[in-house]
Amino acid sequence: MIKKYSTKEKSEARLFYIYISPWILGFIIFTLYPIVYSMILVFTNADNTGIGTFIGLDNFIKAFTEDALFVKSLLNTIFYVAIQVPLSIILSILIAIALNKKNIKGIQLFRAAVYVPFVTAGVAVTLLWGWIFNSQFGLINYALSLFGIEGPNWLSDEKWAMPAIIIMMLWSIGNSIIITLAGLQDIPKQLYESTEIDGANGIQKIIYITIPLLTPTIFFNLVMGIINGFQIFTQPYVLTEGGPNHATYTIMMHIYNHAFKYGEMGYASTLAWILFSIIMILTLIINQTSKRWVHYDN
Amino acid sequence: MKKILGFLLVVSLFFLMTACSSDSHEVNEQDNEKQSNGEEISGEITVMGWGGGEELQARKDATKIFQKMYPDVKVDEIWLPADSIDEKLDAALAAGDAADVIMLSPDWKALRAKWFEDLTPYFEKNNIDESLFTPGADDGYVLQDGKREGMPTTQSCFLIAYNKEIFDEAGVPYPTNDWTWDDFAEIAKLVSSGSGADRTYAIVSHWILNSFAPYLYGGTPYNEDWTTQTIDSPETIKALKLIEELIKAEAIPDDAASKSIPMDAMFVTGRAAMYPLGLFEAGEIAKKVGDSFEWGVVLPPKDPNGKHTNIKFQTGWAMNKDSKNKEAAWAYIETVSLNKEVNDIYAKVGIPALKESAETTFAEMTIPNTDIKQTEYLNGLEDAVTFPWGGSIQKAADIFFQLMDEIKTHKSTAKDAVEKYAPKMQDALDDIHERSH
């Protein structure tokens, strides 16, 4: 039996579609269509105008068998994610715990201060970091020289260029800190009080109460960190242009070069879908394992 | 009386006839003027180009002159920042929505040739004499298959600026236009001194040096139709070895040193004796140097064939082959390429395509903020090769720059780097050609 809708319900439904249509249209035109189109391009040798012929799986074969730079860029990106993401989570927790003290004067100011780099991060800040890492006149090497340490050529040394980018990115983890801080403030106080009665010290409280109850936040930050980490582009592009000797050349830079410098839209789309698959698989794995290590208080 | 009347009649008739003749001549002249002023060409065209600052203003002024000459043609201008032209132009071409007249550079290496009208018939119809062009300005617009894809407008090349005080302190005579790269190497070692943060280098590691490198001893990075790499030729290897040697001798800063201070700051603060001075940056560098020290300019050193090594950047105009108003589009291209008034305006921002303007207006000008005449840029343009790494060649370019990076970071010797990258560059060229077919 078909349900009959009242005039009011019909009117509400009509309004719903009218109000939602700008977003739906925008999504279809600017998101869905490019996604579908890029999926088609994967199997073509399309150039910078999107015109090409069908070449089957040649682009995938090329990526994994002929394109040494793809492998290099992928390994660089994995290295970046493997170091930056855990470090950012650990630092977020430590800084958030410090910022969670309510009895410190001006704590709001400190909270705002750690968030500011996240808001300002971009090309300008990256250029500024270029100066901070300057081997002869940079702040970091100057600070090291005060302790008699000769700083490295941060951006010109293959060993130090990627760590330099990781350091720079750790400076702008304000968002993770604020999310972690919110997670911390969500932990019921009575849990701490009960462990205090049991004689737990500060570190034990962190290990047995704080960390387990922060796991939903850590889970969120981990997934977001991996998604963002695999897509790192602006900072190495501006700071080192992928150098020296491709030491900071990331997969997003490789995709960009093939798409917009070499005009190989088909191949670039293939690389983009490979990247998407990697991120998707990692996210699914983390999601599956989360049942074992993420604890929700309900 | 009859004779007098007859005489008067003849005189009157004569004046009448000459008056008529004068009128008709005037009419004809007006007609011609109308025609040359383009009153018979009408409609609307869109032009699309890039630029900023003074250069953009010059291009806009050029359009104004065109509109004065062709009042019935409405010109819509689309000006974009140089770094966004590629994406926007390709999108417009693919969508069939590109402008009628499109700014281009021959260093695109035929990248968008399939979208452009062959201008040869227009060129021939108007009996355009190639000798009208500034020597070197028209290079690269006629492709391998004979198609003319554009007409030149402005050009730029390089001179070597040198700090006279550093040369004087080192007791080295100022370079002259007959110097060779061997002379350069010798001078470079003499004018560099000091160590660490106080090191004075011979020449800054300007980004253009990468492009100069293959040509120093008469070599090239690839053959004429860029089907075969030639970086492993003895001439190119010799040139790369020279760069390697000068980096090792700290006459040219290595990668780390060059990243420690911006290249222009290195020269203007007296930490480098020489600077490859592009015309496009000459005024700015001169302003920064100010009264700090005296400096001069010289043509880049000669290769063994007697040619001054130089790279030129060129901009011209092409016609969209799908333009709905090709007559007006051609009129625009011809005007901005060959009109004297336009070229005199261009002379303020680059070497104009019209020889007459280049040899008068441009040559008489001095580098802004100095009393150094710009004439040498004209001489430099003639020997200069079109920037070898743009457009279709990008992929091979990245491989060559990687090779240079390995030399500059001391990771490889020139010989090893060539052995490693020559096959990769060949693969890149093969790939580029395979895709273009």
XYZ file of C-alpha atoms in Angstrom, chain B:
437
model
C 39.769 89.571 -75.617
C 38.887 86.159 -76.971
C 42.478 85.099 -76.366
C 42.327 86.382 -72.785
C 39.007 84.619 -72.193
C 40.379 81.483 -73.799
C 43.469 81.676 -71.581
C 41.331 82.213 -68.471
C 39.139 79.273 -69.469
C 42.151 77.009 -69.904
C 43.611 78.180 -66.570
C 40.228 77.658 -64.862
C 39.883 74.211 -66.377
C 43.420 73.381 -65.316
C 42.747 74.450 -61.723
C 39.419 72.635 -61.806
C 41.093 69.487 -63.023
C 43.926 69.691 -60.551
C 41.381 70.443 -57.838
C 39.414 67.380 -58.874
C 42.556 65.385 -59.094
C 43.604 66.598 -55.658
C 40.180 65.722 -54.304
C 40.247 62.302 -55.815
C 43.793 61.764 -54.517
C 42.624 62.811 -51.076
C 39.692 60.479 -51.322
C 41.963 57.638 -52.380
C 44.322 58.419 -49.526
C 41.424 58.501 -47.123
C 40.263 55.161 -48.474
C 43.701 53.747 -48.049
C 43.891 55.220 -44.617
C 40.522 53.764 -43.764
C 41.686 50.416 -44.981
C 44.960 50.601 -43.165
C 43.185 51.949 -40.134
C 41.071 48.862 -40.261
C 37.714 50.488 -40.629
C 36.745 47.576 -42.834
C 37.585 45.053 -40.164
C 34.998 44.743 -37.458
C 33.528 42.414 -34.909
C 34.788 41.166 -31.613
C 37.884 39.267 -30.547
C 39.178 37.980 -27.266
C 42.868 38.023 -26.449
C 44.403 35.966 -23.685
C 47.842 36.481 -22.255
C 49.857 36.680 -19.087
C 51.999 39.165 -17.277
C 52.136 41.608 -14.444
C 53.390 45.057 -13.517
C 54.908 47.188 -16.244
C 54.881 44.362 -18.766
C 51.148 43.922 -18.434
C 50.621 47.652 -18.742
C 52.634 47.635 -21.983
C 50.444 44.858 -23.366
C 47.292 46.738 -22.413
C 48.671 49.892 -24.059
C 49.367 47.841 -27.187
C 45.701 46.861 -27.285
C 44.712 50.503 -26.965
C 46.807 51.358 -30.032
C 45.192 48.483 -31.925
C 41.752 49.766 -31.002
C 42.647 53.226 -32.224
C 43.606 51.717 -35.560
C 40.651 49.338 -35.694
C 37.807 51.173 -33.965
C 35.218 48.705 -35.216
C 36.891 45.778 -33.520
C 35.960 45.236 -29.913
C 38.752 43.587 -27.947
C 38.073 41.662 -24.759
C 41.274 41.110 -22.844
C 41.963 38.263 -20.452
C 45.205 38.713 -18.524
C 46.387 36.059 -16.152
C 49.335 35.684 -13.799
C 52.121 33.796 -15.578
C 51.918 30.830 -13.214
C 48.285 30.057 -13.941
C 48.259 30.399 -17.720
C 48.936 26.727 -18.484
C 46.018 25.245 -16.584
C 43.542 27.924 -17.655
C 44.585 27.967 -21.282
C 44.481 24.170 -21.583
C 41.060 24.081 -19.963
C 39.790 26.770 -22.333
C 41.249 25.015 -25.392
C 39.792 21.673 -24.365
C 36.403 23.283 -23.783
C 36.517 25.001 -27.178
C 36.266 28.292 -25.396
C 39.748 29.714 -25.857
C 40.450 33.275 -26.941
C 40.867 34.233 -30.613
C 44.380 35.490 -30.013
C 46.567 33.651 -27.544
C 49.913 34.669 -26.154
C 52.556 31.978 -26.554
C 56.222 31.329 -26.216
C 58.334 29.338 -28.661
C 59.790 27.514 -25.681
C 56.483 25.661 -25.469
C 58.039 23.492 -28.203
C 54.849 23.026 -30.201
C 52.962 21.930 -27.069
C 49.723 23.549 -28.221
C 50.484 23.771 -31.938
C 47.460 21.676 -32.878
C 45.173 24.390 -31.526
C 46.848 27.215 -33.426
C 46.289 28.523 -36.931
C 49.205 28.321 -39.370
C 50.081 31.989 -39.867
C 52.200 31.370 -42.978
C 49.458 32.357 -45.467
C 48.775 35.594 -43.555
C 52.482 36.253 -43.345
C 52.904 35.741 -47.069
C 49.750 37.610 -48.048
C 50.991 40.712 -46.263
C 54.477 40.297 -47.696
C 56.034 40.504 -44.273
C 59.759 40.719 -44.634
C 61.553 38.726 -41.930
C 64.340 41.286 -41.928
C 61.897 43.605 -40.153
C 62.400 41.546 -37.034
C 65.124 42.113 -34.498
C 67.757 39.414 -35.176
C 66.902 36.399 -33.069
C 63.406 37.587 -32.152
C 61.542 35.402 -34.629
C 63.376 32.145 -33.761
C 61.231 29.210 -32.800
C 57.907 30.413 -34.170
C 58.211 28.325 -37.315
C 57.985 24.670 -36.341
C 59.850 21.686 -37.802
C 56.979 20.994 -40.222
C 57.088 24.564 -41.556
C 54.005 25.756 -39.713
C 54.250 29.284 -38.328
C 52.453 29.120 -35.000
C 53.083 32.659 -33.848
C 54.523 36.113 -34.311
C 57.065 37.603 -31.911
C 56.523 40.563 -29.611
C 59.023 40.790 -26.760
C 62.312 39.083 -25.987
C 64.745 38.890 -23.124
C 68.222 37.437 -22.715
C 71.172 37.623 -20.344
C 74.349 39.580 -19.779
C 76.954 38.973 -17.122
C 76.983 41.776 -14.555
C 80.253 42.121 -12.668
C 81.220 43.912 -9.499
C 84.128 46.187 -10.467
C 85.342 46.494 -6.882
C 85.817 42.740 -6.472
C 87.669 42.582 -9.776
C 89.857 45.537 -8.751
C 90.659 43.990 -5.371
C 91.617 40.722 -7.063
C 93.700 42.619 -9.610
C 91.771 41.030 -12.438
C 90.978 43.085 -15.551
C 87.284 43.512 -16.299
C 85.938 40.911 -18.715
C 85.433 41.926 -22.321
C 83.065 40.649 -24.972
C 85.685 38.390 -26.517
C 86.147 36.213 -23.426
C 85.694 32.461 -23.608
C 84.525 29.932 -21.021
C 88.158 29.002 -20.374
C 88.824 32.679 -19.595
C 85.740 32.662 -17.411
C 86.998 29.629 -15.450
C 90.340 31.300 -14.855
C 88.768 34.600 -13.803
C 86.240 32.806 -11.592
C 88.978 31.235 -9.520
C 90.794 34.552 -9.176
C 87.872 36.671 -8.057
C 86.530 34.240 -5.448
C 87.962 34.353 -1.957
C 87.270 33.832 1.761
C 85.531 30.920 3.422
C 82.291 29.877 5.102
C 79.789 32.663 5.601
C 82.415 35.179 4.412
C 83.063 33.424 1.113
C 82.926 35.650 -1.952
C 81.909 33.541 -4.924
C 82.766 34.212 -8.534
C 79.194 33.946 -9.771
C 75.848 33.279 -8.130
C 74.122 29.989 -8.758
C 71.431 31.681 -10.836
C 68.697 29.321 -12.003
C 69.567 30.113 -15.624
C 73.024 28.523 -15.241
C 71.366 25.100 -15.468
C 70.142 26.062 -18.910
C 73.453 27.641 -19.942
C 75.376 24.538 -18.875
C 75.054 22.259 -21.913
C 76.001 25.030 -24.333
C 79.268 26.312 -22.826
C 81.511 24.391 -25.207
C 79.181 24.291 -28.180
C 77.147 21.321 -26.981
C 73.391 20.990 -26.742
C 71.052 19.045 -24.500
C 69.277 17.370 -27.427
C 69.220 17.371 -31.215
C 67.206 19.782 -33.354
C 63.940 17.886 -33.377
C 64.530 16.823 -29.759
C 64.316 13.140 -30.581
C 67.778 12.330 -29.236
C 69.478 13.515 -26.096
C 72.996 14.851 -26.570
C 74.020 15.415 -22.971
C 76.526 12.606 -23.373
C 78.308 14.402 -26.220
C 81.947 15.312 -25.460
C 81.089 19.030 -25.663
C 78.289 18.823 -23.124
C 80.284 16.593 -20.781
C 83.170 19.073 -20.967
C 80.773 21.887 -20.047
C 79.302 19.975 -17.127
C 82.798 19.141 -15.922
C 83.593 22.840 -15.895
C 80.558 23.508 -13.711
C 81.585 20.668 -11.413
C 85.135 21.988 -11.204
C 83.941 25.520 -10.386
C 81.594 24.210 -7.689
C 84.411 22.170 -6.157
C 86.655 25.244 -6.268
C 83.817 27.171 -4.567
C 83.761 29.653 -7.401
C 80.097 28.747 -7.877
C 78.193 28.099 -4.626
C 77.090 24.506 -4.202
C 73.486 23.621 -3.395
C 73.834 24.284 0.335
C 75.656 27.597 -0.089
C 73.271 28.838 -2.751
C 70.305 28.119 -0.498
C 71.857 30.079 2.344
C 71.181 33.432 0.712
C 68.974 34.481 -2.212
C 70.977 34.729 -5.427
C 70.277 38.423 -5.961
C 71.216 39.230 -2.367
C 74.483 37.378 -2.892
C 75.438 39.743 -5.714
C 74.065 42.995 -4.320
C 75.765 42.448 -0.962
C 79.113 41.891 -2.680
C 79.285 38.173 -1.927
C 79.526 37.246 -5.591
C 81.617 38.919 -8.257
C 79.312 38.131 -11.174
C 75.616 37.686 -11.850
C 73.826 36.394 -14.980
C 71.612 39.424 -15.432
C 68.342 38.812 -17.233
C 66.834 41.871 -18.895
C 63.616 41.246 -16.985
C 65.402 41.656 -13.633
C 68.056 44.223 -14.574
C 66.255 47.268 -13.190
C 65.454 45.555 -9.917
C 69.031 44.350 -9.398
C 70.366 47.807 -10.277
C 68.022 49.350 -7.728
C 69.186 46.938 -5.051
C 72.861 47.568 -5.812
C 72.275 51.323 -5.682
C 75.498 53.097 -4.817
C 76.990 50.111 -2.982
C 79.559 49.432 -5.676
C 80.342 50.123 -9.294
C 79.397 47.472 -11.768
C 79.417 46.787 -15.466
C 77.947 44.338 -17.930
C 79.486 42.110 -20.551
C 78.155 39.526 -22.968
C 78.350 35.953 -21.661
C 81.557 34.142 -22.701
C 81.947 32.670 -26.173
C 81.821 28.982 -27.002
C 84.512 27.459 -29.271
C 82.382 28.352 -32.316
C 82.661 32.021 -31.426
C 79.043 32.328 -30.298
C 78.187 34.034 -27.049
C 76.357 31.492 -24.911
C 72.948 32.874 -24.127
C 69.372 31.849 -23.442
C 66.417 33.879 -24.586
C 62.873 34.032 -23.337
C 60.370 35.075 -25.982
C 56.723 35.939 -26.054
C 54.544 36.225 -29.102
C 50.984 35.767 -30.241
C 49.186 32.893 -31.911
C 45.756 32.636 -33.481
C 43.193 30.120 -32.283
C 42.422 27.963 -35.334
C 38.756 27.970 -34.298
C 38.554 31.741 -34.100
C 35.320 33.130 -35.527
C 37.010 36.369 -36.542
C 40.338 35.437 -38.031
C 40.665 38.682 -39.953
C 40.529 40.771 -36.807
C 42.646 38.246 -34.920
C 45.369 38.515 -37.555
C 45.107 42.302 -37.536
C 45.696 42.242 -33.788
C 48.668 39.873 -34.071
C 50.246 41.874 -36.881
C 49.756 45.146 -35.038
C 51.192 44.033 -31.719
C 54.088 42.373 -33.481
C 55.092 44.938 -36.073
C 53.566 48.314 -35.310
C 56.254 50.876 -34.466
C 54.243 52.648 -31.791
C 53.479 49.348 -30.056
C 57.081 48.225 -30.280
C 58.296 51.481 -28.794
C 56.077 50.753 -25.805
C 57.375 47.189 -25.596
C 60.921 48.568 -25.567
C 60.304 49.619 -21.968
C 59.805 46.028 -20.832
C 61.822 43.881 -23.231
C 63.559 43.707 -26.562
C 60.874 44.550 -29.111
C 60.294 42.327 -32.122
C 60.531 45.205 -34.587
C 64.168 45.832 -35.446
C 63.568 49.537 -35.978
C 62.313 49.976 -32.417
C 64.969 47.671 -30.992
C 67.802 49.570 -32.641
C 66.498 52.995 -31.741
C 64.121 53.195 -28.791
C 65.382 50.119 -26.946
C 69.089 50.590 -27.682
C 69.018 54.195 -26.558
C 67.566 53.283 -23.200
C 69.680 52.538 -20.158
C 69.159 49.800 -17.600
C 66.772 51.448 -15.134
C 68.545 53.122 -12.212
C 71.894 53.098 -14.069
C 73.643 54.780 -16.975
C 74.450 51.381 -18.553
C 73.119 51.204 -22.112
C 70.892 48.252 -22.977
C 72.547 47.767 -26.373
C 74.432 44.633 -25.329
C 71.154 42.821 -24.778
C 70.473 43.262 -28.476
C 73.821 41.713 -29.319
C 73.148 38.919 -26.862
C 69.803 38.077 -28.421
C 71.224 37.170 -31.797
C 73.328 34.257 -30.532
C 70.904 33.218 -27.820
C 69.044 29.930 -28.005
C 65.385 29.717 -27.099
C 64.931 28.524 -23.500
C 65.385 24.784 -24.017
C 63.283 23.374 -21.214
C 59.714 24.618 -21.602
C 56.419 23.135 -22.768
C 56.672 19.689 -24.312
C 60.191 19.207 -22.974
C 59.297 19.565 -19.274
C 59.764 15.898 -18.518
C 63.252 15.812 -20.032
C 63.954 19.137 -18.317
C 63.260 17.687 -14.887
C 65.699 14.882 -15.593
C 68.386 17.318 -16.693
C 67.812 19.483 -13.607
C 68.116 16.351 -11.487
C 71.459 15.691 -13.136
C 72.553 19.233 -12.293
C 71.326 18.776 -8.705
C 73.549 15.739 -8.304
C 76.543 17.804 -9.410
C 75.592 20.741 -7.194
C 75.055 18.544 -4.122
C 78.363 16.723 -4.779
C 76.454 13.466 -5.071
C 77.913 12.606 -8.485
C 80.689 13.736 -10.747
C 79.621 15.256 -14.038
C 80.676 12.112 -15.887
C 78.784 9.769 -13.547
C 75.724 11.992 -13.573
C 75.678 11.978 -17.379
C 76.050 8.199 -17.459
C 73.174 7.881 -15.028
C 70.807 10.397 -16.563
C 71.462 10.245 -20.315
C 69.398 7.034 -20.744
C 66.635 8.469 -18.561
C 66.563 11.624 -20.629
C 66.388 9.569 -23.806
C 63.463 7.621 -22.334
C 61.743 10.897 -21.498
C 62.230 12.228 -25.047
C 60.992 8.927 -26.513
C 57.961 9.101 -24.270
C 57.252 12.711 -25.231
C 57.410 11.856 -28.936
C 55.377 8.710 -28.550
C 52.645 10.671 -26.790
C 52.679 13.485 -29.328
C 52.031 10.978 -32.117
